[in-house]
Amino acid sequence: MVKDIHQKTSLPVNLGEQTSLTTVRVMISTLWGGSSERSGDLIEIRKRLDEFVRLIGALNVSDILPVFAPFDLQGIVSKPKEHLSWFYGIFESVIMKRINEKKITDKFSKDFLQQMLKLNQRGDDKTSLSIKGVKALLLDMMIGGTDTIPTTIEWAMTELLRHPDKMTKLVEELDTVVGNENTVEGSHLPRLVYLDAVVKETLRLHPIAPLLLPHVPYETSIVAGYTVPKHSRVFINAWAMQRDPRLWDDPLGFQPERFLKSNTGYPRNNFEYLPFGSGKRICVGVALAEKMVLLLLAVLVHALEWKLPDGRKPDIHERFGVVLKKMEPLVAIPFARLSNPHQYQ
């Protein structure tokens, strides 16, 4: 990613697109070890994932006027099915290739796909996983990772560019911990406490899933005096809770320092701060998402200095959907910070 951006020094860069392509590449490598996908293939995957997520969160006229449901006027049913078929075709090819490779070479891989295929081959109806289930899980992981991670980074960079003092503080921490002669590595992350606070504050102000995911109770329950019927669909407004002035000082301000004073992380039982959900249904990919966001954001800020074109101010208007994205993509101009050109290779 840094190599690609370094080649665009002094030119406007769409940060959302750049980090999204990197995230897709990392997720593919994590899920099935793919590393040879061409740039055009990555762009197509990203575009289809973006469109799929947009359609999931789109307002469906048929929900309000069911009489129109058979006509699918907006294509909200047919278009996702088309994308689903396309992704399943890719997954089918990858799965069959992996199965054939194992038969020929008995090659062992520790990626996510290999673990899913082990479950598929158990032969136990209670614990085995069908190939259809494997493909569904691969799609869930792709959707969950490739949209939320770059969106978080884009919001973080937006807030840092809006608050130069916070950017300066983060740069100073990176220079102290990493140094100007090194590149950011995973081993540096535990000591980058202000970076961690920046990400946590970004997720407080801009939770990626503002209403989390819908939950359905198996039985009628009473919560805070309210009756919640069984099988009803429940949405939790994390966006409002994390900006509640009764819970947060200066709730609309970008203040990463608030997370330096507390041990608040991503706990399972904290209902004031829940960007990844809470309880048993907390996001299963929270550890991967956290590490990727921290690492990618650290690399962007450590290796490059960022400025806005023509002295513009970054736009913070939101575009509502399943994922809370910026209304206008963040476009910024990078400049090299490091003196050694080999650090950009």
PDB file of N, CA and C in Angstrom, residues 211-311:
ATOM      1  N   LEU A 211     -26.370   1.045  13.892  1.00  0.00           N
ATOM      2  CA  LEU A 211     -27.460   0.337  14.570  1.00  0.00           C
ATOM      3  C   LEU A 211     -27.067  -1.103  14.878  1.00  0.00           C
ATOM      4  N   LEU A 212     -25.762  -1.369  14.842  1.00  0.00           N
ATOM      5  CA  LEU A 212     -25.231  -2.728  15.008  1.00  0.00           C
ATOM      6  C   LEU A 212     -25.939  -3.655  14.019  1.00  0.00           C
ATOM      7  N   LEU A 213     -26.063  -4.914  14.368  1.00  0.00           N
ATOM      8  CA  LEU A 213     -26.834  -5.854  13.549  1.00  0.00           C
ATOM      9  C   LEU A 213     -28.122  -6.173  14.291  1.00  0.00           C
ATOM     10  N   PRO A 214     -29.220  -6.413  13.587  1.00  0.00           N
ATOM     11  CA  PRO A 214     -30.483  -6.693  14.281  1.00  0.00           C
ATOM     12  C   PRO A 214     -30.399  -7.964  15.112  1.00  0.00           C
ATOM     13  N   HIS A 215     -31.030  -7.926  16.281  1.00  0.00           N
ATOM     14  CA  HIS A 215     -31.084  -9.080  17.172  1.00  0.00           C
ATOM     15  C   HIS A 215     -32.530  -9.535  17.308  1.00  0.00           C
ATOM     16  N   VAL A 216     -32.723 -10.829  17.522  1.00  0.00           N
ATOM     17  CA  VAL A 216     -34.067 -11.399  17.632  1.00  0.00           C
ATOM     18  C   VAL A 216     -34.144 -12.252  18.898  1.00  0.00           C
ATOM     19  N   PRO A 217     -34.972 -11.867  19.886  1.00  0.00           N
ATOM     20  CA  PRO A 217     -35.101 -12.678  21.107  1.00  0.00           C
ATOM     21  C   PRO A 217     -35.894 -13.952  20.843  1.00  0.00           C
ATOM     22  N   TYR A 218     -35.454 -15.042  21.472  1.00  0.00           N
ATOM     23  CA  TYR A 218     -36.142 -16.320  21.305  1.00  0.00           C
ATOM     24  C   TYR A 218     -37.406 -16.402  22.158  1.00  0.00           C
ATOM     25  N   GLU A 219     -37.494 -15.553  23.170  1.00  0.00           N
ATOM     26  CA  GLU A 219     -38.680 -15.540  24.014  1.00  0.00           C
ATOM     27  C   GLU A 219     -38.986 -14.100  24.431  1.00  0.00           C
ATOM     28  N   THR A 220     -40.222 -13.844  24.802  1.00  0.00           N
ATOM     29  CA  THR A 220     -40.612 -12.506  25.229  1.00  0.00           C
ATOM     30  C   THR A 220     -39.818 -12.099  26.462  1.00  0.00           C
ATOM     31  N   SER A 221     -39.265 -10.891  26.425  1.00  0.00           N
ATOM     32  CA  SER A 221     -38.416 -10.419  27.519  1.00  0.00           C
ATOM     33  C   SER A 221     -38.843  -9.019  27.938  1.00  0.00           C
ATOM     34  N   ILE A 222     -38.475  -8.653  29.161  1.00  0.00           N
ATOM     35  CA  ILE A 222     -38.718  -7.300  29.655  1.00  0.00           C
ATOM     36  C   ILE A 222     -37.367  -6.640  29.874  1.00  0.00           C
ATOM     37  N   VAL A 223     -37.125  -5.547  29.165  1.00  0.00           N
ATOM     38  CA  VAL A 223     -35.858  -4.826  29.240  1.00  0.00           C
ATOM     39  C   VAL A 223     -36.143  -3.390  29.650  1.00  0.00           C
ATOM     40  N   ALA A 224     -35.630  -2.987  30.823  1.00  0.00           N
ATOM     41  CA  ALA A 224     -35.815  -1.619  31.336  1.00  0.00           C
ATOM     42  C   ALA A 224     -37.294  -1.233  31.358  1.00  0.00           C
ATOM     43  N   GLY A 225     -38.149  -2.197  31.698  1.00  0.00           N
ATOM     44  CA  GLY A 225     -39.574  -1.917  31.801  1.00  0.00           C
ATOM     45  C   GLY A 225     -40.346  -2.045  30.506  1.00  0.00           C
ATOM     46  N   TYR A 226     -39.647  -2.318  29.414  1.00  0.00           N
ATOM     47  CA  TYR A 226     -40.300  -2.463  28.110  1.00  0.00           C
ATOM     48  C   TYR A 226     -40.414  -3.941  27.743  1.00  0.00           C
ATOM     49  N   THR A 227     -41.563  -4.318  27.223  1.00  0.00           N
ATOM     50  CA  THR A 227     -41.765  -5.695  26.783  1.00  0.00           C
ATOM     51  C   THR A 227     -41.278  -5.854  25.347  1.00  0.00           C
ATOM     52  N   VAL A 228     -40.393  -6.803  25.149  1.00  0.00           N
ATOM     53  CA  VAL A 228     -39.861  -7.090  23.812  1.00  0.00           C
ATOM     54  C   VAL A 228     -40.401  -8.456  23.395  1.00  0.00           C
ATOM     55  N   PRO A 229     -41.369  -8.506  22.491  1.00  0.00           N
ATOM     56  CA  PRO A 229     -41.971  -9.790  22.102  1.00  0.00           C
ATOM     57  C   PRO A 229     -40.947 -10.711  21.436  1.00  0.00           C
ATOM     58  N   LYS A 230     -41.140 -11.996  21.624  1.00  0.00           N
ATOM     59  CA  LYS A 230     -40.240 -12.947  20.973  1.00  0.00           C
ATOM     60  C   LYS A 230     -40.360 -12.834  19.456  1.00  0.00           C
ATOM     61  N   HIS A 231     -39.268 -13.107  18.791  1.00  0.00           N
ATOM     62  CA  HIS A 231     -39.163 -13.078  17.332  1.00  0.00           C
ATOM     63  C   HIS A 231     -39.277 -11.664  16.743  1.00  0.00           C
ATOM     64  N   SER A 232     -39.315 -10.642  17.599  1.00  0.00           N
ATOM     65  CA  SER A 232     -39.303  -9.276  17.068  1.00  0.00           C
ATOM     66  C   SER A 232     -37.870  -8.899  16.705  1.00  0.00           C
ATOM     67  N   ARG A 233     -37.730  -7.977  15.801  1.00  0.00           N
ATOM     68  CA  ARG A 233     -36.400  -7.549  15.362  1.00  0.00           C
ATOM     69  C   ARG A 233     -35.997  -6.302  16.144  1.00  0.00           C
ATOM     70  N   VAL A 234     -34.864  -6.381  16.827  1.00  0.00           N
ATOM     71  CA  VAL A 234     -34.430  -5.307  17.724  1.00  0.00           C
ATOM     72  C   VAL A 234     -33.171  -4.648  17.168  1.00  0.00           C
ATOM     73  N   PHE A 235     -33.220  -3.321  17.058  1.00  0.00           N
ATOM     74  CA  PHE A 235     -32.048  -2.550  16.643  1.00  0.00           C
ATOM     75  C   PHE A 235     -31.551  -1.728  17.825  1.00  0.00           C
ATOM     76  N   ILE A 236     -30.242  -1.634  17.981  1.00  0.00           N
ATOM     77  CA  ILE A 236     -29.627  -0.880  19.072  1.00  0.00           C
ATOM     78  C   ILE A 236     -28.885   0.310  18.480  1.00  0.00           C
ATOM     79  N   ASN A 237     -29.250   1.504  18.908  1.00  0.00           N
ATOM     80  CA  ASN A 237     -28.672   2.722  18.345  1.00  0.00           C
ATOM     81  C   ASN A 237     -27.348   3.043  19.039  1.00  0.00           C
ATOM     82  N   ALA A 238     -26.292   2.366  18.606  1.00  0.00           N
ATOM     83  CA  ALA A 238     -24.966   2.591  19.191  1.00  0.00           C
ATOM     84  C   ALA A 238     -24.480   4.005  18.905  1.00  0.00           C
ATOM     85  N   TRP A 239     -24.821   4.535  17.748  1.00  0.00           N
ATOM     86  CA  TRP A 239     -24.409   5.892  17.368  1.00  0.00           C
ATOM     87  C   TRP A 239     -24.876   6.905  18.405  1.00  0.00           C
ATOM     88  N   ALA A 240     -26.150   6.812  18.831  1.00  0.00           N
ATOM     89  CA  ALA A 240     -26.703   7.753  19.809  1.00  0.00           C
ATOM     90  C   ALA A 240     -26.111   7.521  21.195  1.00  0.00           C
ATOM     91  N   MET A 241     -25.951   6.273  21.584  1.00  0.00           N
ATOM     92  CA  MET A 241     -25.419   5.952  22.908  1.00  0.00           C
ATOM     93  C   MET A 241     -23.999   6.480  23.078  1.00  0.00           C
ATOM     94  N   GLN A 242     -23.217   6.400  22.020  1.00  0.00           N
ATOM     95  CA  GLN A 242     -21.817   6.805  22.113  1.00  0.00           C
ATOM     96  C   GLN A 242     -21.627   8.320  21.970  1.00  0.00           C
ATOM     97  N   ARG A 243     -22.734   9.043  21.771  1.00  0.00           N
ATOM     98  CA  ARG A 243     -22.702  10.512  21.742  1.00  0.00           C
ATOM     99  C   ARG A 243     -23.600  11.098  22.835  1.00  0.00           C
ATOM    100  N   ASP A 244     -24.015  10.281  23.760  1.00  0.00           N
ATOM    101  CA  ASP A 244     -24.937  10.703  24.814  1.00  0.00           C
ATOM    102  C   ASP A 244     -24.203  11.586  25.826  1.00  0.00           C
ATOM    103  N   PRO A 245     -24.620  12.859  26.003  1.00  0.00           N
ATOM    104  CA  PRO A 245     -23.937  13.751  26.947  1.00  0.00           C
ATOM    105  C   PRO A 245     -24.032  13.295  28.395  1.00  0.00           C
ATOM    106  N   ARG A 246     -24.975  12.388  28.687  1.00  0.00           N
ATOM    107  CA  ARG A 246     -25.063  11.863  30.050  1.00  0.00           C
ATOM    108  C   ARG A 246     -23.961  10.849  30.335  1.00  0.00           C
ATOM    109  N   LEU A 247     -23.357  10.338  29.277  1.00  0.00           N
ATOM    110  CA  LEU A 247     -22.334   9.303  29.431  1.00  0.00           C
ATOM    111  C   LEU A 247     -20.938   9.800  29.092  1.00  0.00           C
ATOM    112  N   TRP A 248     -20.854  10.846  28.257  1.00  0.00           N
ATOM    113  CA  TRP A 248     -19.559  11.293  27.751  1.00  0.00           C
ATOM    114  C   TRP A 248     -19.397  12.801  27.920  1.00  0.00           C
ATOM    115  N   ASP A 249     -18.230  13.224  28.379  1.00  0.00           N
ATOM    116  CA  ASP A 249     -17.887  14.645  28.397  1.00  0.00           C
ATOM    117  C   ASP A 249     -17.551  15.086  26.974  1.00  0.00           C
ATOM    118  N   ASP A 250     -17.996  16.277  26.607  1.00  0.00           N
ATOM    119  CA  ASP A 250     -17.755  16.798  25.257  1.00  0.00           C
ATOM    120  C   ASP A 250     -18.044  15.708  24.221  1.00  0.00           C
ATOM    121  N   PRO A 251     -19.284  15.220  24.176  1.00  0.00           N
ATOM    122  CA  PRO A 251     -19.603  14.034  23.363  1.00  0.00           C
ATOM    123  C   PRO A 251     -19.381  14.188  21.868  1.00  0.00           C
ATOM    124  N   LEU A 252     -19.449  15.426  21.356  1.00  0.00           N
ATOM    125  CA  LEU A 252     -19.284  15.630  19.915  1.00  0.00           C
ATOM    126  C   LEU A 252     -17.856  16.002  19.538  1.00  0.00           C
ATOM    127  N   GLY A 253     -16.988  16.158  20.520  1.00  0.00           N
ATOM    128  CA  GLY A 253     -15.602  16.516  20.250  1.00  0.00           C
ATOM    129  C   GLY A 253     -14.736  15.294  20.013  1.00  0.00           C
ATOM    130  N   PHE A 254     -13.700  15.468  19.201  1.00  0.00           N
ATOM    131  CA  PHE A 254     -12.749  14.382  18.933  1.00  0.00           C
ATOM    132  C   PHE A 254     -11.637  14.475  19.966  1.00  0.00           C
ATOM    133  N   GLN A 255     -11.725  13.654  21.010  1.00  0.00           N
ATOM    134  CA  GLN A 255     -10.802  13.713  22.137  1.00  0.00           C
ATOM    135  C   GLN A 255     -10.237  12.315  22.435  1.00  0.00           C
ATOM    136  N   PRO A 256      -9.228  11.874  21.695  1.00  0.00           N
ATOM    137  CA  PRO A 256      -8.640  10.551  21.961  1.00  0.00           C
ATOM    138  C   PRO A 256      -8.120  10.408  23.384  1.00  0.00           C
ATOM    139  N   GLU A 257      -7.766  11.543  24.010  1.00  0.00           N
ATOM    140  CA  GLU A 257      -7.200  11.503  25.362  1.00  0.00           C
ATOM    141  C   GLU A 257      -8.145  10.858  26.370  1.00  0.00           C
ATOM    142  N   ARG A 258      -9.455  10.880  26.094  1.00  0.00           N
ATOM    143  CA  ARG A 258     -10.399  10.287  27.039  1.00  0.00           C
ATOM    144  C   ARG A 258     -10.131   8.782  27.204  1.00  0.00           C
ATOM    145  N   PHE A 259      -9.576   8.146  26.171  1.00  0.00           N
ATOM    146  CA  PHE A 259      -9.305   6.716  26.253  1.00  0.00           C
ATOM    147  C   PHE A 259      -7.932   6.420  26.842  1.00  0.00           C
ATOM    148  N   LEU A 260      -7.152   7.462  27.103  1.00  0.00           N
ATOM    149  CA  LEU A 260      -5.887   7.270  27.815  1.00  0.00           C
ATOM    150  C   LEU A 260      -6.129   7.219  29.318  1.00  0.00           C
ATOM    151  N   LYS A 261      -7.274   7.748  29.742  1.00  0.00           N
ATOM    152  CA  LYS A 261      -7.579   7.840  31.171  1.00  0.00           C
ATOM    153  C   LYS A 261      -8.373   6.648  31.677  1.00  0.00           C
ATOM    154  N   SER A 262      -8.856   5.834  30.777  1.00  0.00           N
ATOM    155  CA  SER A 262      -9.669   4.685  31.192  1.00  0.00           C
ATOM    156  C   SER A 262      -9.179   3.428  30.507  1.00  0.00           C
ATOM    157  N   ASN A 263      -9.642   2.315  31.008  1.00  0.00           N
ATOM    158  CA  ASN A 263      -9.263   1.022  30.430  1.00  0.00           C
ATOM    159  C   ASN A 263     -10.335   0.506  29.482  1.00  0.00           C
ATOM    160  N   THR A 264     -11.231   1.397  29.069  1.00  0.00           N
ATOM    161  CA  THR A 264     -12.314   0.975  28.184  1.00  0.00           C
ATOM    162  C   THR A 264     -11.753   0.476  26.860  1.00  0.00           C
ATOM    163  N   GLY A 265     -12.075  -0.756  26.513  1.00  0.00           N
ATOM    164  CA  GLY A 265     -11.623  -1.309  25.250  1.00  0.00           C
ATOM    165  C   GLY A 265     -12.819  -1.738  24.443  1.00  0.00           C
ATOM    166  N   TYR A 266     -12.865  -3.010  24.121  1.00  0.00           N
ATOM    167  CA  TYR A 266     -14.021  -3.555  23.417  1.00  0.00           C
ATOM    168  C   TYR A 266     -14.586  -4.694  24.261  1.00  0.00           C
ATOM    169  N   PRO A 267     -15.030  -4.383  25.500  1.00  0.00           N
ATOM    170  CA  PRO A 267     -15.488  -5.440  26.408  1.00  0.00           C
ATOM    171  C   PRO A 267     -16.840  -5.996  25.991  1.00  0.00           C
ATOM    172  N   ARG A 268     -17.179  -7.129  26.560  1.00  0.00           N
ATOM    173  CA  ARG A 268     -18.434  -7.788  26.221  1.00  0.00           C
ATOM    174  C   ARG A 268     -19.609  -7.263  27.043  1.00  0.00           C
ATOM    175  N   ASN A 269     -19.335  -6.498  28.105  1.00  0.00           N
ATOM    176  CA  ASN A 269     -20.427  -6.085  28.984  1.00  0.00           C
ATOM    177  C   ASN A 269     -20.458  -4.577  29.213  1.00  0.00           C
ATOM    178  N   ASN A 270     -19.932  -3.799  28.271  1.00  0.00           N
ATOM    179  CA  ASN A 270     -19.944  -2.345  28.377  1.00  0.00           C
ATOM    180  C   ASN A 270     -21.012  -1.801  27.439  1.00  0.00           C
ATOM    181  N   PHE A 271     -22.037  -1.181  28.007  1.00  0.00           N
ATOM    182  CA  PHE A 271     -23.146  -0.712  27.179  1.00  0.00           C
ATOM    183  C   PHE A 271     -23.090   0.791  26.916  1.00  0.00           C
ATOM    184  N   GLU A 272     -21.982   1.425  27.276  1.00  0.00           N
ATOM    185  CA  GLU A 272     -21.775   2.825  26.917  1.00  0.00           C
ATOM    186  C   GLU A 272     -20.990   2.931  25.613  1.00  0.00           C
ATOM    187  N   TYR A 273     -20.161   1.922  25.373  1.00  0.00           N
ATOM    188  CA  TYR A 273     -19.254   1.949  24.222  1.00  0.00           C
ATOM    189  C   TYR A 273     -19.249   0.565  23.595  1.00  0.00           C
ATOM    190  N   LEU A 274     -19.911   0.422  22.480  1.00  0.00           N
ATOM    191  CA  LEU A 274     -20.050  -0.905  21.885  1.00  0.00           C
ATOM    192  C   LEU A 274     -19.989  -0.848  20.364  1.00  0.00           C
ATOM    193  N   PRO A 275     -18.871  -0.374  19.790  1.00  0.00           N
ATOM    194  CA  PRO A 275     -18.763  -0.296  18.327  1.00  0.00           C
ATOM    195  C   PRO A 275     -18.782  -1.657  17.649  1.00  0.00           C
ATOM    196  N   PHE A 276     -18.443  -2.715  18.410  1.00  0.00           N
ATOM    197  CA  PHE A 276     -18.458  -4.067  17.847  1.00  0.00           C
ATOM    198  C   PHE A 276     -19.560  -4.924  18.458  1.00  0.00           C
ATOM    199  N   GLY A 277     -20.533  -4.283  19.115  1.00  0.00           N
ATOM    200  CA  GLY A 277     -21.565  -5.045  19.785  1.00  0.00           C
ATOM    201  C   GLY A 277     -21.138  -5.408  21.194  1.00  0.00           C
ATOM    202  N   SER A 278     -21.891  -6.318  21.817  1.00  0.00           N
ATOM    203  CA  SER A 278     -21.593  -6.684  23.195  1.00  0.00           C
ATOM    204  C   SER A 278     -22.152  -8.066  23.485  1.00  0.00           C
ATOM    205  N   GLY A 279     -21.735  -8.618  24.613  1.00  0.00           N
ATOM    206  CA  GLY A 279     -22.250  -9.910  25.036  1.00  0.00           C
ATOM    207  C   GLY A 279     -21.813 -11.057  24.143  1.00  0.00           C
ATOM    208  N   LYS A 280     -22.628 -12.093  24.091  1.00  0.00           N
ATOM    209  CA  LYS A 280     -22.289 -13.286  23.309  1.00  0.00           C
ATOM    210  C   LYS A 280     -22.203 -12.985  21.814  1.00  0.00           C
ATOM    211  N   ARG A 281     -22.924 -11.965  21.374  1.00  0.00           N
ATOM    212  CA  ARG A 281     -22.988 -11.660  19.943  1.00  0.00           C
ATOM    213  C   ARG A 281     -21.990 -10.585  19.518  1.00  0.00           C
ATOM    214  N   ILE A 282     -20.972 -10.329  20.339  1.00  0.00           N
ATOM    215  CA  ILE A 282     -19.960  -9.360  19.935  1.00  0.00           C
ATOM    216  C   ILE A 282     -19.292  -9.843  18.650  1.00  0.00           C
ATOM    217  N   CYS A 283     -18.860  -8.918  17.819  1.00  0.00           N
ATOM    218  CA  CYS A 283     -18.270  -9.264  16.523  1.00  0.00           C
ATOM    219  C   CYS A 283     -17.130 -10.268  16.681  1.00  0.00           C
ATOM    220  N   VAL A 284     -17.208 -11.380  15.955  1.00  0.00           N
ATOM    221  CA  VAL A 284     -16.183 -12.419  16.081  1.00  0.00           C
ATOM    222  C   VAL A 284     -14.860 -11.988  15.459  1.00  0.00           C
ATOM    223  N   GLY A 285     -14.912 -10.980  14.594  1.00  0.00           N
ATOM    224  CA  GLY A 285     -13.689 -10.540  13.926  1.00  0.00           C
ATOM    225  C   GLY A 285     -13.051  -9.323  14.561  1.00  0.00           C
ATOM    226  N   VAL A 286     -13.424  -9.012  15.814  1.00  0.00           N
ATOM    227  CA  VAL A 286     -12.938  -7.787  16.447  1.00  0.00           C
ATOM    228  C   VAL A 286     -11.417  -7.765  16.554  1.00  0.00           C
ATOM    229  N   ALA A 287     -10.795  -8.892  16.875  1.00  0.00           N
ATOM    230  CA  ALA A 287      -9.331  -8.917  17.034  1.00  0.00           C
ATOM    231  C   ALA A 287      -8.628  -8.629  15.709  1.00  0.00           C
ATOM    232  N   LEU A 288      -9.099  -9.266  14.630  1.00  0.00           N
ATOM    233  CA  LEU A 288      -8.505  -9.043  13.312  1.00  0.00           C
ATOM    234  C   LEU A 288      -8.720  -7.604  12.859  1.00  0.00           C
ATOM    235  N   ALA A 289      -9.941  -7.097  13.024  1.00  0.00           N
ATOM    236  CA  ALA A 289     -10.248  -5.725  12.605  1.00  0.00           C
ATOM    237  C   ALA A 289      -9.398  -4.718  13.365  1.00  0.00           C
ATOM    238  N   GLU A 290      -9.276  -4.911  14.675  1.00  0.00           N
ATOM    239  CA  GLU A 290      -8.501  -3.979  15.497  1.00  0.00           C
ATOM    240  C   GLU A 290      -7.050  -3.921  15.043  1.00  0.00           C
ATOM    241  N   LYS A 291      -6.441  -5.094  14.852  1.00  0.00           N
ATOM    242  CA  LYS A 291      -5.028  -5.135  14.460  1.00  0.00           C
ATOM    243  C   LYS A 291      -4.812  -4.523  13.079  1.00  0.00           C
ATOM    244  N   MET A 292      -5.708  -4.807  12.143  1.00  0.00           N
ATOM    245  CA  MET A 292      -5.541  -4.281  10.787  1.00  0.00           C
ATOM    246  C   MET A 292      -5.709  -2.768  10.748  1.00  0.00           C
ATOM    247  N   VAL A 293      -6.699  -2.251  11.469  1.00  0.00           N
ATOM    248  CA  VAL A 293      -6.911  -0.803  11.495  1.00  0.00           C
ATOM    249  C   VAL A 293      -5.713  -0.104  12.122  1.00  0.00           C
ATOM    250  N   LEU A 294      -5.244  -0.613  13.253  1.00  0.00           N
ATOM    251  CA  LEU A 294      -4.096  -0.007  13.931  1.00  0.00           C
ATOM    252  C   LEU A 294      -2.862  -0.008  13.034  1.00  0.00           C
ATOM    253  N   LEU A 295      -2.602  -1.139  12.408  1.00  0.00           N
ATOM    254  CA  LEU A 295      -1.390  -1.265  11.599  1.00  0.00           C
ATOM    255  C   LEU A 295      -1.447  -0.378  10.352  1.00  0.00           C
ATOM    256  N   LEU A 296      -2.562  -0.409   9.637  1.00  0.00           N
ATOM    257  CA  LEU A 296      -2.676   0.377   8.405  1.00  0.00           C
ATOM    258  C   LEU A 296      -2.663   1.878   8.691  1.00  0.00           C
ATOM    259  N   LEU A 297      -3.355   2.292   9.753  1.00  0.00           N
ATOM    260  CA  LEU A 297      -3.365   3.712  10.102  1.00  0.00           C
ATOM    261  C   LEU A 297      -1.974   4.171  10.529  1.00  0.00           C
ATOM    262  N   ALA A 298      -1.282   3.345  11.303  1.00  0.00           N
ATOM    263  CA  ALA A 298       0.077   3.686  11.734  1.00  0.00           C
ATOM    264  C   ALA A 298       1.008   3.840  10.540  1.00  0.00           C
ATOM    265  N   VAL A 299       0.900   2.940   9.580  1.00  0.00           N
ATOM    266  CA  VAL A 299       1.751   3.002   8.382  1.00  0.00           C
ATOM    267  C   VAL A 299       1.480   4.285   7.597  1.00  0.00           C
ATOM    268  N   LEU A 300       0.217   4.633   7.421  1.00  0.00           N
ATOM    269  CA  LEU A 300      -0.143   5.830   6.654  1.00  0.00           C
ATOM    270  C   LEU A 300       0.401   7.106   7.292  1.00  0.00           C
ATOM    271  N   VAL A 301       0.313   7.190   8.612  1.00  0.00           N
ATOM    272  CA  VAL A 301       0.730   8.414   9.305  1.00  0.00           C
ATOM    273  C   VAL A 301       2.240   8.464   9.495  1.00  0.00           C
ATOM    274  N   HIS A 302       2.869   7.306   9.717  1.00  0.00           N
ATOM    275  CA  HIS A 302       4.317   7.273   9.960  1.00  0.00           C
ATOM    276  C   HIS A 302       5.114   7.544   8.691  1.00  0.00           C
ATOM    277  N   ALA A 303       4.704   6.955   7.580  1.00  0.00           N
ATOM    278  CA  ALA A 303       5.500   7.038   6.351  1.00  0.00           C
ATOM    279  C   ALA A 303       5.197   8.278   5.522  1.00  0.00           C
ATOM    280  N   LEU A 304       4.027   8.872   5.738  1.00  0.00           N
ATOM    281  CA  LEU A 304       3.590   9.950   4.840  1.00  0.00           C
ATOM    282  C   LEU A 304       3.010  11.134   5.611  1.00  0.00           C
ATOM    283  N   GLU A 305       3.226  12.295   5.067  1.00  0.00           N
ATOM    284  CA  GLU A 305       2.566  13.500   5.568  1.00  0.00           C
ATOM    285  C   GLU A 305       1.393  13.793   4.640  1.00  0.00           C
ATOM    286  N   TRP A 306       0.265  14.171   5.235  1.00  0.00           N
ATOM    287  CA  TRP A 306      -0.953  14.337   4.442  1.00  0.00           C
ATOM    288  C   TRP A 306      -1.468  15.771   4.502  1.00  0.00           C
ATOM    289  N   LYS A 307      -1.876  16.273   3.345  1.00  0.00           N
ATOM    290  CA  LYS A 307      -2.484  17.593   3.257  1.00  0.00           C
ATOM    291  C   LYS A 307      -3.723  17.518   2.375  1.00  0.00           C
ATOM    292  N   LEU A 308      -4.624  18.445   2.599  1.00  0.00           N
ATOM    293  CA  LEU A 308      -5.847  18.490   1.800  1.00  0.00           C
ATOM    294  C   LEU A 308      -5.651  19.373   0.571  1.00  0.00           C
ATOM    295  N   PRO A 309      -6.247  19.017  -0.553  1.00  0.00           N
ATOM    296  CA  PRO A 309      -6.108  19.832  -1.773  1.00  0.00           C
ATOM    297  C   PRO A 309      -6.660  21.242  -1.576  1.00  0.00           C
ATOM    298  N   ASP A 310      -5.901  22.226  -2.005  1.00  0.00           N
ATOM    299  CA  ASP A 310      -6.359  23.626  -2.006  1.00  0.00           C
ATOM    300  C   ASP A 310      -6.818  24.108  -0.632  1.00  0.00           C
ATOM    301  N   GLY A 311      -6.231  23.555   0.416  1.00  0.00           N
ATOM    302  CA  GLY A 311      -6.584  24.007   1.753  1.00  0.00           C
ATOM    303  C   GLY A 311      -8.005  23.692   2.174  1.00  0.00           C
TER     304      GLY A 311
END
